[in-house]
CSV table of C-alpha atoms and ligand atoms in Angstrom, one decimal:
chain,number,residue,atom,x,y,z
A,16,MET,CA,0.1,0.0,0.2
A,17,ARG,CA,1.4,3.3,-1.3
A,18,THR,CA,0.9,6.4,1.4
A,19,LEU,CA,0.6,9.9,0.0
A,20,ALA,CA,0.6,13.5,2.5
A,21,ILE,CA,0.1,16.0,-0.2
A,22,VAL,CA,0.0,19.1,2.0
A,23,GLY,CA,-2.2,22.1,0.3
A,24,SER,CA,-6.1,21.5,-1.2
A,25,GLY,CA,-5.7,23.2,-3.8
A,26,PRO,CA,-6.1,22.3,-7.7
A,27,ALA,CA,-2.3,21.1,-7.2
A,28,GLY,CA,-2.9,18.9,-4.7
A,29,PHE,CA,-6.5,17.7,-6.4
A,30,TYR,CA,-5.5,17.4,-9.3
A,31,THR,CA,-2.4,15.6,-7.9
A,32,ALA,CA,-4.9,13.0,-5.9
A,33,GLU,CA,-6.9,12.1,-8.9
A,34,ALA,CA,-4.0,11.4,-10.5
A,35,ALA,CA,-2.7,9.3,-7.6
A,36,LEU,CA,-5.5,7.3,-7.5
A,37,LYS,CA,-5.6,6.5,-11.3
A,38,ALA,CA,-2.1,5.3,-11.4
A,39,PHE,CA,-1.8,3.0,-7.9
A,40,GLY,CA,-5.5,2.0,-8.0
A,41,ASP,CA,-6.9,-0.1,-4.6
A,42,ALA,CA,-2.9,0.6,-3.8
A,43,VAL,CA,-3.0,3.8,-2.6
A,44,ARG,CA,-4.2,6.3,0.3
A,45,ILE,CA,-4.0,9.7,0.3
A,46,ASP,CA,-3.7,11.9,3.2
A,47,ILE,CA,-4.8,15.9,1.8
A,48,ILE,CA,-3.7,18.3,4.5
A,49,ASP,CA,-4.8,22.0,4.6
A,50,ARG,CA,-3.9,24.8,7.2
A,51,LEU,CA,-7.5,25.9,6.7
A,52,PRO,CA,-10.8,24.2,7.5
A,53,THR,CA,-11.8,24.3,4.1
A,54,PRO,CA,-10.6,23.4,1.2
A,55,TYR,CA,-9.8,24.2,-2.3
A,56,GLY,CA,-7.1,27.0,-2.3
A,57,LEU,CA,-7.3,29.6,-4.6
A,58,ILE,CA,-10.7,28.1,-6.3
A,59,ARG,CA,-12.3,29.3,-2.8
A,60,ALA,CA,-10.2,32.0,-2.2
A,61,GLY,CA,-8.4,33.4,-5.2
A,62,VAL,CA,-10.7,33.2,-8.6
A,63,ALA,CA,-12.4,36.6,-8.6
A,64,PRO,CA,-15.9,36.1,-7.1
A,65,ASP,CA,-17.4,37.5,-10.2
A,66,HIS,CA,-15.8,34.5,-12.3
A,67,GLN,CA,-18.1,31.8,-11.0
A,68,SER,CA,-17.9,29.0,-14.0
A,69,ILE,CA,-13.9,29.2,-12.8
A,70,LYS,CA,-14.4,28.1,-9.4
A,71,ALA,CA,-17.1,25.5,-10.2
A,72,VAL,CA,-14.2,23.4,-10.7
A,73,SER,CA,-14.0,22.5,-7.4
A,74,ARG,CA,-17.3,20.2,-7.7
A,75,ARG,CA,-15.1,18.2,-9.5
A,76,TYR,CA,-12.4,17.8,-6.5
A,77,ASP,CA,-15.3,16.8,-4.3
A,78,GLN,CA,-15.3,13.1,-6.4
A,79,VAL,CA,-11.4,12.8,-5.5
A,80,ALA,CA,-12.3,14.0,-1.6
A,81,THR,CA,-15.0,11.8,-1.0
A,82,ASP,CA,-13.0,8.4,-2.7
A,83,PRO,CA,-12.6,5.8,0.4
A,84,ARG,CA,-9.1,5.9,-0.3
A,85,VAL,CA,-8.8,10.2,0.2
A,86,ARG,CA,-9.3,11.7,3.4
A,87,PHE,CA,-9.4,15.7,3.8
A,88,LEU,CA,-7.0,16.9,7.1
A,89,GLY,CA,-8.2,19.8,7.8
A,90,HIS,CA,-7.0,23.0,9.9
A,91,VAL,CA,-3.2,21.1,10.3
A,92,SER,CA,-0.8,23.5,10.1
A,93,ILE,CA,2.7,22.2,9.1
A,94,GLY,CA,5.5,23.4,11.0
A,95,THR,CA,3.2,24.1,14.1
A,96,ASP,CA,0.7,20.8,14.3
A,97,VAL,CA,3.4,18.6,12.1
A,98,SER,CA,6.9,18.9,10.7
A,99,VAL,CA,7.8,18.0,6.8
A,100,GLU,CA,10.1,15.6,8.4
A,101,GLU,CA,7.2,13.9,10.4
A,102,LEU,CA,5.5,13.8,7.7
A,103,THR,CA,8.3,12.5,5.5
A,104,ALA,CA,9.0,9.5,8.2
A,105,ILE,CA,5.1,8.4,7.7
A,106,TYR,CA,4.4,8.5,4.4
A,107,ASP,CA,5.4,6.8,1.5
A,108,ASP,CA,5.8,10.3,-0.3
A,109,VAL,CA,4.7,13.4,0.7
A,110,VAL,CA,3.9,16.2,-2.1
A,111,LEU,CA,4.0,20.4,-1.5
A,112,ALA,CA,0.8,21.5,-2.9
A,113,VAL,CA,1.4,24.8,-1.0
A,114,GLY,CA,1.2,27.4,-3.8
A,115,ALA,CA,2.5,30.4,-3.9
A,116,PRO,CA,0.5,32.8,-0.7
A,117,LEU,CA,3.3,35.8,-0.4
A,118,ASP,CA,3.2,38.4,-2.6
A,119,ARG,CA,6.4,39.5,-4.4
A,120,PRO,CA,7.4,43.3,-2.7
A,121,LEU,CA,7.7,46.0,-5.1
A,122,GLY,CA,11.5,46.5,-4.0
A,123,VAL,CA,10.7,50.4,-3.9
A,124,PRO,CA,10.9,53.3,-1.2
A,125,GLY,CA,7.6,53.7,0.5
A,126,GLU,CA,6.3,50.4,0.0
A,127,ASP,CA,5.5,50.0,3.6
A,128,LEU,CA,2.9,52.7,3.6
A,129,PRO,CA,-0.4,52.0,4.4
A,130,GLY,CA,-2.8,51.4,2.2
A,131,VAL,CA,-0.2,49.7,0.0
A,132,ILE,CA,-1.5,46.2,-0.5
A,133,GLY,CA,0.0,42.6,-2.3
A,134,SER,CA,-2.6,41.4,-4.5
A,135,ALA,CA,-2.8,38.7,-2.8
A,136,ALA,CA,-3.7,40.5,0.3
A,137,PHE,CA,-6.1,42.2,-1.9
A,138,VAL,CA,-7.7,38.8,-3.3
A,139,GLY,CA,-7.6,37.5,-0.2
A,140,TRP,CA,-10.2,40.1,1.6
A,141,TYR,CA,-12.8,39.7,-1.2
A,142,ASN,CA,-12.9,36.2,-1.6
A,143,GLY,CA,-12.9,35.9,2.6
A,144,HIS,CA,-9.9,34.5,3.3
A,145,PRO,CA,-9.5,34.4,7.2
A,146,ASP,CA,-6.2,35.7,7.2
A,147,PHE,CA,-7.2,39.2,5.6
A,148,LYS,CA,-10.8,39.6,6.7
A,149,ASP,CA,-9.9,42.8,8.9
A,150,LEU,CA,-7.6,44.1,5.9
A,151,ALA,CA,-9.5,47.0,5.0
A,152,PRO,CA,-7.7,48.7,2.2
A,153,PRO,CA,-8.5,52.5,1.6
A,154,LEU,CA,-11.2,53.2,-1.0
A,155,SER,CA,-11.8,56.8,0.2
A,156,ALA,CA,-9.5,58.8,-2.8
A,157,GLU,CA,-11.0,59.2,-5.6
A,158,GLU,CA,-7.6,57.2,-7.5
A,159,ALA,CA,-5.8,53.9,-7.1
A,160,VAL,CA,-3.7,52.1,-9.0
A,161,VAL,CA,-2.1,48.6,-9.5
A,162,VAL,CA,0.6,47.6,-9.9
A,163,GLY,CA,1.6,44.5,-12.6
A,164,ASN,CA,0.1,43.8,-16.1
A,165,GLY,CA,-1.5,40.2,-15.1
A,166,ASN,CA,-4.4,38.5,-14.7
A,167,VAL,CA,-4.5,39.3,-11.4
A,168,ALA,CA,-3.9,43.2,-11.8
A,169,ILE,CA,-7.1,42.9,-14.7
A,170,ASP,CA,-9.1,40.9,-11.4
A,171,CYS,CA,-8.2,43.4,-9.0
A,172,ALA,CA,-9.3,46.8,-11.4
A,173,ARG,CA,-12.3,45.1,-12.3
A,174,ILE,CA,-13.6,44.6,-8.9
A,175,LEU,CA,-12.8,48.0,-7.9
A,176,ALA,CA,-14.4,49.4,-10.5
A,177,LYS,CA,-17.8,46.9,-10.8
A,178,THR,CA,-21.1,48.4,-9.0
A,179,VAL,CA,-22.8,46.8,-6.2
A,180,ARG,CA,-25.1,45.3,-8.7
A,181,GLU,CA,-22.6,43.7,-10.6
A,182,LEU,CA,-20.7,42.5,-7.3
A,183,GLN,CA,-24.0,40.8,-5.6
A,184,ASP,CA,-24.3,38.2,-9.1
A,185,SER,CA,-20.7,37.2,-7.1
A,186,ASP,CA,-20.2,35.1,-4.3
A,187,ILE,CA,-17.9,38.3,-2.5
A,188,VAL,CA,-18.1,38.4,1.0
A,189,ASN,CA,-20.2,41.2,2.5
A,190,HIS,CA,-17.1,43.0,5.0
A,191,ALA,CA,-15.7,43.4,1.2
A,192,LEU,CA,-18.7,44.3,-0.9
A,193,ASP,CA,-19.9,46.6,2.2
A,194,PRO,CA,-17.2,49.1,1.6
A,195,LEU,CA,-16.4,48.2,-2.1
A,196,SER,CA,-20.6,50.3,-2.3
A,197,ARG,CA,-19.3,53.4,-0.4
A,198,SER,CA,-15.9,53.1,-2.4
A,199,ALA,CA,-15.0,56.9,-3.3
A,200,VAL,CA,-12.3,55.4,-6.1
A,201,MET,CA,-13.5,56.5,-10.0
A,202,ARG,CA,-10.1,56.7,-11.6
A,203,ILE,CA,-8.1,53.0,-11.6
A,204,HIS,CA,-4.6,52.9,-13.3
A,205,VAL,CA,-2.5,50.2,-14.0
A,206,LEU,CA,0.4,49.9,-14.6
A,207,GLY,CA,2.8,48.1,-16.7
A,208,ARG,CA,6.1,48.5,-17.0
A,209,ARG,CA,6.1,47.2,-21.4
A,210,GLY,CA,3.8,47.8,-23.6
A,211,PRO,CA,1.1,46.2,-24.9
A,212,HIS,CA,2.4,43.3,-27.0
A,213,GLN,CA,4.1,42.3,-23.7
A,214,ALA,CA,1.6,42.2,-21.5
A,215,SER,CA,0.7,39.1,-19.6
A,216,PHE,CA,-3.7,39.4,-19.6
A,217,THR,CA,-5.7,36.6,-21.0
A,218,LEU,CA,-8.8,37.5,-23.9
A,219,LYS,CA,-11.2,37.3,-21.8
A,220,GLU,CA,-10.1,39.2,-18.7
A,221,VAL,CA,-9.1,42.3,-20.8
A,222,GLY,CA,-12.6,42.0,-22.9
A,223,GLU,CA,-14.3,42.3,-19.4
A,224,LEU,CA,-13.0,45.9,-19.0
A,225,GLY,CA,-15.4,47.0,-21.9
A,226,GLU,CA,-18.7,45.6,-21.0
A,227,LEU,CA,-18.5,47.4,-16.9
A,228,GLU,CA,-21.7,48.8,-16.1
A,229,ARG,CA,-20.5,51.8,-14.7
A,230,ALA,CA,-16.4,51.4,-15.9
A,231,THR,CA,-15.2,52.3,-19.4
A,232,PRO,CA,-11.6,51.4,-20.5
A,233,ILE,CA,-8.7,53.7,-21.7
A,234,VAL,CA,-5.9,53.0,-23.0
A,235,ARG,CA,-3.5,55.7,-25.4
A,236,PRO,CA,-3.5,54.9,-29.1
A,237,GLY,CA,0.4,56.3,-28.8
A,238,ASP,CA,1.5,52.9,-26.6
A,239,PHE,CA,1.4,50.9,-29.6
A,240,PRO,CA,4.2,49.8,-31.8
A,241,PRO,CA,3.4,50.0,-36.2
A,242,ALA,CA,0.0,47.5,-36.7
A,243,GLU,CA,2.0,45.1,-38.9
A,244,SER,CA,4.4,44.3,-36.1
A,245,ASP,CA,1.3,42.2,-34.5
A,246,ALA,CA,1.7,39.7,-36.8
A,247,ALA,CA,4.4,38.3,-35.2
A,248,LEU,CA,2.4,37.6,-32.1
A,249,GLU,CA,1.0,34.4,-30.7
A,250,THR,CA,-2.2,34.1,-31.5
A,251,GLY,CA,-3.6,34.8,-27.9
A,252,GLN,CA,-1.7,37.3,-27.8
A,253,ARG,CA,-2.4,39.1,-31.3
A,254,ARG,CA,-6.1,38.8,-29.8
A,255,VAL,CA,-5.7,40.4,-26.8
A,256,VAL,CA,-3.6,43.5,-28.6
A,257,GLU,CA,-6.9,43.8,-30.8
A,258,VAL,CA,-8.8,44.3,-27.9
A,259,LEU,CA,-6.7,46.3,-26.6
A,260,ARG,CA,-6.4,48.8,-30.0
A,261,ARG,CA,-10.2,48.4,-30.4
A,262,PHE,CA,-10.4,50.4,-26.7
A,263,ALA,CA,-8.0,53.1,-27.5
A,264,ALA,CA,-9.4,53.6,-31.0
A,265,GLU,CA,-12.9,54.3,-29.5
A,266,GLY,CA,-11.7,56.2,-26.4
A,267,PRO,CA,-13.4,55.4,-22.9
A,268,ASP,CA,-17.5,56.2,-22.8
A,269,ALA,CA,-18.6,59.4,-22.0
A,270,ALA,CA,-21.2,57.9,-20.0
A,271,LYS,CA,-19.2,56.2,-17.7
A,272,PRO,CA,-17.9,57.6,-14.9
A,273,VAL,CA,-15.2,55.4,-14.0
A,274,THR,CA,-12.1,54.8,-15.8
A,275,VAL,CA,-9.4,51.7,-15.8
A,276,SER,CA,-6.6,53.2,-17.5
A,277,LEU,CA,-4.0,51.2,-19.0
A,278,ASP,CA,-1.1,53.4,-18.1
A,279,PHE,CA,1.4,51.4,-20.0
A,280,PHE,CA,5.2,51.7,-20.2
A,281,ARG,CA,5.7,53.0,-17.0
A,282,ARG,CA,7.3,51.3,-13.9
A,283,PRO,CA,6.7,52.4,-10.0
A,284,LEU,CA,9.4,54.2,-8.6
A,285,ARG,CA,9.3,55.3,-5.7
A,286,VAL,CA,5.6,55.2,-3.3
A,287,LEU,CA,4.5,59.3,-1.8
A,288,GLY,CA,3.2,60.1,1.5
A,289,THR,CA,4.1,60.5,5.1
A,290,ASP,CA,1.9,58.1,7.1
A,291,ARG,CA,-0.3,56.9,4.4
A,292,VAL,CA,-0.4,56.3,0.6
A,293,GLU,CA,-0.6,60.2,-1.1
A,294,GLY,CA,0.7,58.8,-4.7
A,295,ILE,CA,3.1,56.9,-6.4
A,296,GLU,CA,5.9,58.0,-8.7
A,297,VAL,CA,6.6,56.2,-11.9
A,298,MET,CA,9.4,56.0,-14.5
A,299,LYS,CA,8.0,56.4,-17.9
A,300,THR,CA,9.8,53.4,-20.0
A,301,ARG,CA,10.2,51.7,-23.2
A,302,VAL,CA,11.0,48.3,-24.2
A,303,ASP,CA,13.9,47.8,-26.7
A,304,GLU,CA,14.6,45.3,-29.3
A,305,SER,CA,15.3,42.7,-26.5
A,306,GLY,CA,11.9,42.6,-24.8
A,307,GLN,CA,12.9,44.9,-21.7
A,308,ALA,CA,11.9,47.5,-20.3
A,309,VAL,CA,14.2,50.4,-20.2
A,310,ASP,CA,13.7,53.9,-18.2
A,311,THR,CA,13.6,57.1,-20.5
A,312,GLY,CA,14.3,59.4,-17.4
A,313,GLU,CA,10.6,61.1,-17.8
A,314,THR,CA,8.9,60.6,-14.4
A,315,GLU,CA,5.1,61.3,-13.3
A,316,ILE,CA,3.3,61.1,-10.5
A,317,ILE,CA,-0.1,59.8,-9.9
A,318,PRO,CA,-1.9,60.6,-6.9
A,319,CYS,CA,-3.5,58.0,-4.8
A,320,GLY,CA,-4.9,56.6,-1.6
A,321,LEU,CA,-4.6,52.7,-2.9
A,322,VAL,CA,-2.1,50.6,-4.2
A,323,VAL,CA,-2.9,46.9,-4.7
A,324,ALA,CA,0.8,45.2,-6.1
A,325,ALA,CA,-0.4,43.1,-8.4
A,326,ILE,CA,3.7,41.4,-9.5
A,327,GLY,CA,3.2,38.1,-8.8
A,328,TYR,CA,3.3,35.7,-5.9
A,329,ARG,CA,6.2,33.8,-4.2
A,330,THR,CA,5.7,30.5,-1.9
A,331,SER,CA,6.2,30.5,2.0
A,332,ALA,CA,9.3,28.5,2.8
A,333,ILE,CA,9.1,25.4,5.2
A,334,PRO,CA,11.6,24.8,8.0
A,335,GLY,CA,14.3,22.2,6.1
A,336,VAL,CA,13.0,22.2,2.5
A,337,PRO,CA,15.6,23.7,0.6
A,338,PHE,CA,13.8,26.8,-0.9
A,339,ASP,CA,15.1,29.2,-4.3
A,340,ASP,CA,15.4,32.8,-2.6
A,341,LYS,CA,15.3,34.3,-5.9
A,342,ALA,CA,12.7,32.4,-8.0
A,343,GLY,CA,10.2,32.3,-5.0
A,344,ARG,CA,10.1,28.4,-4.9
A,345,PHE,CA,11.4,25.3,-3.2
A,346,VAL,CA,14.3,23.9,-5.3
A,347,ASN,CA,13.4,21.1,-6.9
A,348,VAL,CA,14.4,19.1,-10.3
A,349,ASP,CA,10.8,18.2,-11.9
A,350,GLY,CA,9.1,18.0,-8.5
A,351,LEU,CA,11.7,16.0,-6.7
A,352,ILE,CA,12.9,17.8,-3.3
A,353,SER,CA,15.0,14.6,-1.7
A,354,PRO,CA,13.6,11.0,-1.8
A,355,GLY,CA,10.3,10.6,-0.7
A,356,LEU,CA,9.6,14.9,-0.5
A,357,TRP,CA,7.7,16.6,-3.8
A,358,CYS,CA,6.9,19.6,-4.7
A,359,VAL,CA,3.8,20.0,-7.4
A,360,GLY,CA,2.2,22.7,-9.0
A,361,TRP,CA,2.7,26.8,-7.9
A,362,ALA,CA,5.3,25.8,-5.6
A,363,ARG,CA,7.4,23.1,-7.8
A,364,ARG,CA,7.3,26.1,-11.1
A,365,GLY,CA,6.1,29.5,-9.4
A,366,PRO,CA,2.9,31.2,-10.2
A,367,SER,CA,1.9,31.0,-13.5
A,368,GLY,CA,-0.5,29.4,-15.5
A,369,THR,CA,-4.2,28.6,-15.3
A,370,ILE,CA,-5.9,26.5,-13.1
A,371,GLY,CA,-6.2,24.0,-15.7
A,372,THR,CA,-2.3,24.1,-15.9
A,373,ASN,CA,-2.0,21.9,-12.7
A,374,ARG,CA,-4.1,19.0,-13.8
A,375,PRO,CA,-0.9,17.8,-16.4
A,376,ASP,CA,1.7,19.0,-13.8
A,377,GLY,CA,-0.1,16.7,-11.0
A,378,PHE,CA,-0.1,13.6,-13.7
A,379,ALA,CA,3.3,14.1,-14.4
A,380,LEU,CA,4.5,14.6,-10.6
A,381,VAL,CA,2.6,11.2,-10.3
A,382,GLU,CA,4.2,9.5,-13.0
A,383,ARG,CA,7.4,10.4,-11.3
A,384,ILE,CA,6.3,9.6,-8.1
A,385,ALA,CA,5.1,6.3,-9.2
A,386,ALA,CA,8.4,5.3,-10.9
A,387,THR,CA,10.4,5.3,-7.0
A,388,GLU,CA,10.2,2.9,-4.7
A,389,SER,CA,8.0,3.1,-2.2
A,390,ALA,CA,9.5,3.0,1.3
A,391,MET,CA,9.0,0.5,3.9
A,392,GLY,CA,7.6,0.3,7.4
A,393,ARG,CA,5.6,4.0,6.8
A,394,THR,CA,2.9,4.1,9.4
A,395,GLY,CA,0.5,6.2,7.4
A,396,ARG,CA,-3.0,7.0,8.5
A,397,ALA,CA,-2.5,5.3,11.9
A,398,GLY,CA,0.6,7.5,12.4
A,399,ILE,CA,-0.8,10.4,11.8
A,400,ASP,CA,-4.0,9.9,13.6
A,401,ALA,CA,-1.9,8.8,16.7
A,402,LEU,CA,0.8,12.4,16.1
A,403,LEU,CA,-2.1,15.0,15.8
A,404,LYS,CA,-4.2,12.9,18.4
A,405,ALA,CA,-1.2,13.3,21.1
A,406,ARG,CA,-0.9,16.9,20.2
A,407,GLY,CA,-4.7,17.8,20.7
A,408,VAL,CA,-4.9,19.0,17.0
A,409,THR,CA,-8.7,18.9,16.0
A,410,ILE,CA,-9.0,18.0,12.5
A,411,ALA,CA,-11.7,19.4,10.2
A,412,SER,CA,-13.1,16.8,8.1
A,413,PHE,CA,-14.5,17.0,4.3
A,414,GLU,CA,-17.9,16.2,6.4
A,415,ASP,CA,-17.3,19.1,8.3
A,416,TRP,CA,-16.3,21.1,5.0
A,417,GLN,CA,-19.7,19.6,3.0
A,418,LYS,CA,-21.8,21.5,6.0
A,419,ILE,CA,-19.4,24.5,5.9
A,420,ASP,CA,-20.4,24.6,2.1
A,421,ALA,CA,-24.2,23.6,2.3
A,422,MET,CA,-24.7,26.3,5.4
A,423,GLU,CA,-23.1,29.2,2.8
A,424,ILE,CA,-24.9,28.1,0.3
A,425,SER,CA,-28.6,28.2,2.1
A,426,ARG,CA,-27.7,31.6,3.9
A,427,ALA,CA,-26.6,33.2,0.6
A,428,ARG,CA,-30.1,31.7,-1.5
A,429,ALA,CA,-32.3,33.2,1.5
A,430,GLY,CA,-30.5,36.8,1.1
A,431,ALA,CA,-28.6,36.4,4.4
A,432,PRO,CA,-25.0,38.9,4.1
A,433,ARG,CA,-22.4,36.8,2.6
A,434,GLU,CA,-19.8,35.9,5.0
A,435,LYS,CA,-17.5,32.6,4.3
A,436,ILE,CA,-17.7,30.1,7.5
A,437,VAL,CA,-13.4,30.0,7.8
A,438,GLU,CA,-13.1,29.0,11.6
A,439,LEU,CA,-13.5,25.9,12.8
A,440,THR,CA,-14.3,27.2,16.5
A,441,GLU,CA,-17.0,29.0,14.5
A,442,LEU,CA,-18.3,25.7,12.6
A,443,ARG,CA,-18.4,23.7,15.9
A,444,LYS,CA,-20.6,26.8,17.4
A,445,VAL,CA,-22.9,26.9,14.4
A,446,PHE,CA,-23.3,23.3,14.5
A,447,ALA,CA,-23.7,23.1,18.3
A,448,ASP,CA,-26.6,25.6,17.8
B,519,LIG,P1,1.7,37.5,-14.6
B,519,LIG,O1,0.3,37.2,-14.9
B,519,LIG,O2,2.9,36.9,-14.3
B,519,LIG,O3,1.8,39.0,-14.5
B,519,LIG,C1,2.8,39.7,-13.6
B,519,LIG,C2,2.9,41.2,-14.4
B,519,LIG,O4,3.2,42.1,-12.8
B,519,LIG,C3,3.7,41.3,-14.9
B,519,LIG,O5,2.8,42.2,-16.2
B,519,LIG,C4,5.1,41.8,-14.8
B,519,LIG,O6,5.2,42.2,-16.1
B,519,LIG,C5,4.7,42.8,-13.6
B,519,LIG,N1,5.6,42.3,-12.6
B,519,LIG,C6,6.3,41.8,-12.3
B,519,LIG,N2,7.4,42.5,-11.4
B,519,LIG,C7,7.4,43.7,-12.0
B,519,LIG,C8,7.8,44.8,-10.8
B,519,LIG,N3,8.7,45.1,-10.0
B,519,LIG,N4,7.2,46.7,-11.6
B,519,LIG,C9,5.8,46.5,-12.1
B,519,LIG,N5,5.4,45.2,-12.5
B,519,LIG,C10,6.4,44.1,-12.6
B,519,LIG,O7,0.8,36.8,-12.7
B,519,LIG,P2,-0.4,37.4,-12.1
B,519,LIG,O8,-1.2,38.4,-12.8
B,519,LIG,O9,0.1,37.3,-10.4
B,519,LIG,O10,-1.1,36.2,-12.4
B,519,LIG,C11,-0.8,34.5,-12.3
B,519,LIG,C12,-0.6,33.2,-13.0
B,519,LIG,O11,-2.7,33.3,-12.6
B,519,LIG,C13,-1.2,34.2,-14.0
B,519,LIG,O12,-0.4,33.1,-15.0
B,519,LIG,C14,-2.2,34.0,-14.6
B,519,LIG,O13,-2.6,34.4,-16.0
B,519,LIG,C15,-3.2,33.6,-13.5
B,519,LIG,N6,-4.4,33.8,-13.3
B,519,LIG,C16,-5.6,33.8,-14.4
B,519,LIG,C17,-6.2,34.0,-14.7
B,519,LIG,C18,-7.8,33.6,-14.9
B,519,LIG,O14,-7.6,32.9,-16.1
B,519,LIG,N7,-8.8,34.4,-14.8
B,519,LIG,C19,-6.8,34.9,-13.1
B,519,LIG,C20,-5.8,35.4,-12.7
B,519,LIG,C21,-4.7,35.1,-12.5
B,519,LIG,P3,6.6,42.0,-17.4
B,519,LIG,O15,5.7,41.1,-17.4
B,519,LIG,O16,7.2,42.9,-17.2
B,519,LIG,O17,7.4,41.1,-15.9
């Protein structure tokens, strides 16, 4: 019997579990361990609340979680409740599928000022992640800046730009919807350090900016290279650029009071302010022949009360596990960290790709695991149960999660203010009442 611990219950963890069930059949037992009492990682706390169709993928993960060969051990923290070293002594294989939950720092003066927020925190806040429910981003100034030209930057800008009516169709939590409904933000600047040809947005996400109820995109016609150069782009990027060119040609919709300005060729130089953000100074850039951003020497100040840095994520280091500080992920060779210890998804390759990218990643890792000999004498389920019991750790099971899920759905159907049940203590209290 092969015993597997998968640490992290996001897409990478669940696709790895699905692959292991297929590869090992009846000869495997899998424990999916998560720090939170609720599963699904970025599906629950990262995917934008107004992208419900993407969130629906978690229903597929339910099938894996309810398989008798699989257990969900929620509310178990690696490092506090059990160490990686202990896990590797208990299971044949330990897979770190912990994602990349930390924000990459901007690395400019002033980034510690109140009002500068990383996208992991901002996205976690509007998605009801327990770590960020008290974030209270400042929304009292008319201008806000989002740094970055990826889909996360677009998500953040779109959530700031939407009306309450638009947001009500989502699963945004009330502690975010309430302040957003009173938000003074009218002008949102999305800063890209390079140009439209280098933007990392995808078609659907950029297209949505043209379909907002009260907000309109602004793109400067002068930011584009000659139209003939679009032919050299790969199809997806070319279609993104087509949409951007259309926005530039049409100009902003004067009937819409909120603007989302895609400010290409600008990189942050420093955040301005004394006891809170008052603005951001940017360096104007151009792109050289190799595609890199080069400073022009010309600077500009954008006054603002909020800066969201959406410039990528880092994995959280774990004591005893080799970590590549520059890349922000575990040191690994094709997922192998050391014999019996593996990583997958963003913890392996860094924060790139869509939810679906993690499926082939998980399947490829399981192929490599299956090609190695199983360790001998591991205690698996019995070993972890005994250890956690001895330490007084209260485990949240998948059944607990199903009750949370049912309760959240029924609350939403009843029109109650939407908050996610996040704490195990809260859950136990609700069941006791
Ligand atoms: P991303 O796509 O890698 O974008 C990061 C952006 O930050 C890039 O535009 C990058 O510019 C910029 N950047 C990095 N360092 C910077 C700095 N120091 N100063 C200014 N700009 C800087 O990452 P992401 O937006 O965090 O998304 C992560 C992954 O999740 C991506 O694969 C994304 O597609 C995916 N995702 C998908 C969806 C969706 O499908 N709806 C939603 C959210 C996220 P350079 O290009 O110049 O480096």
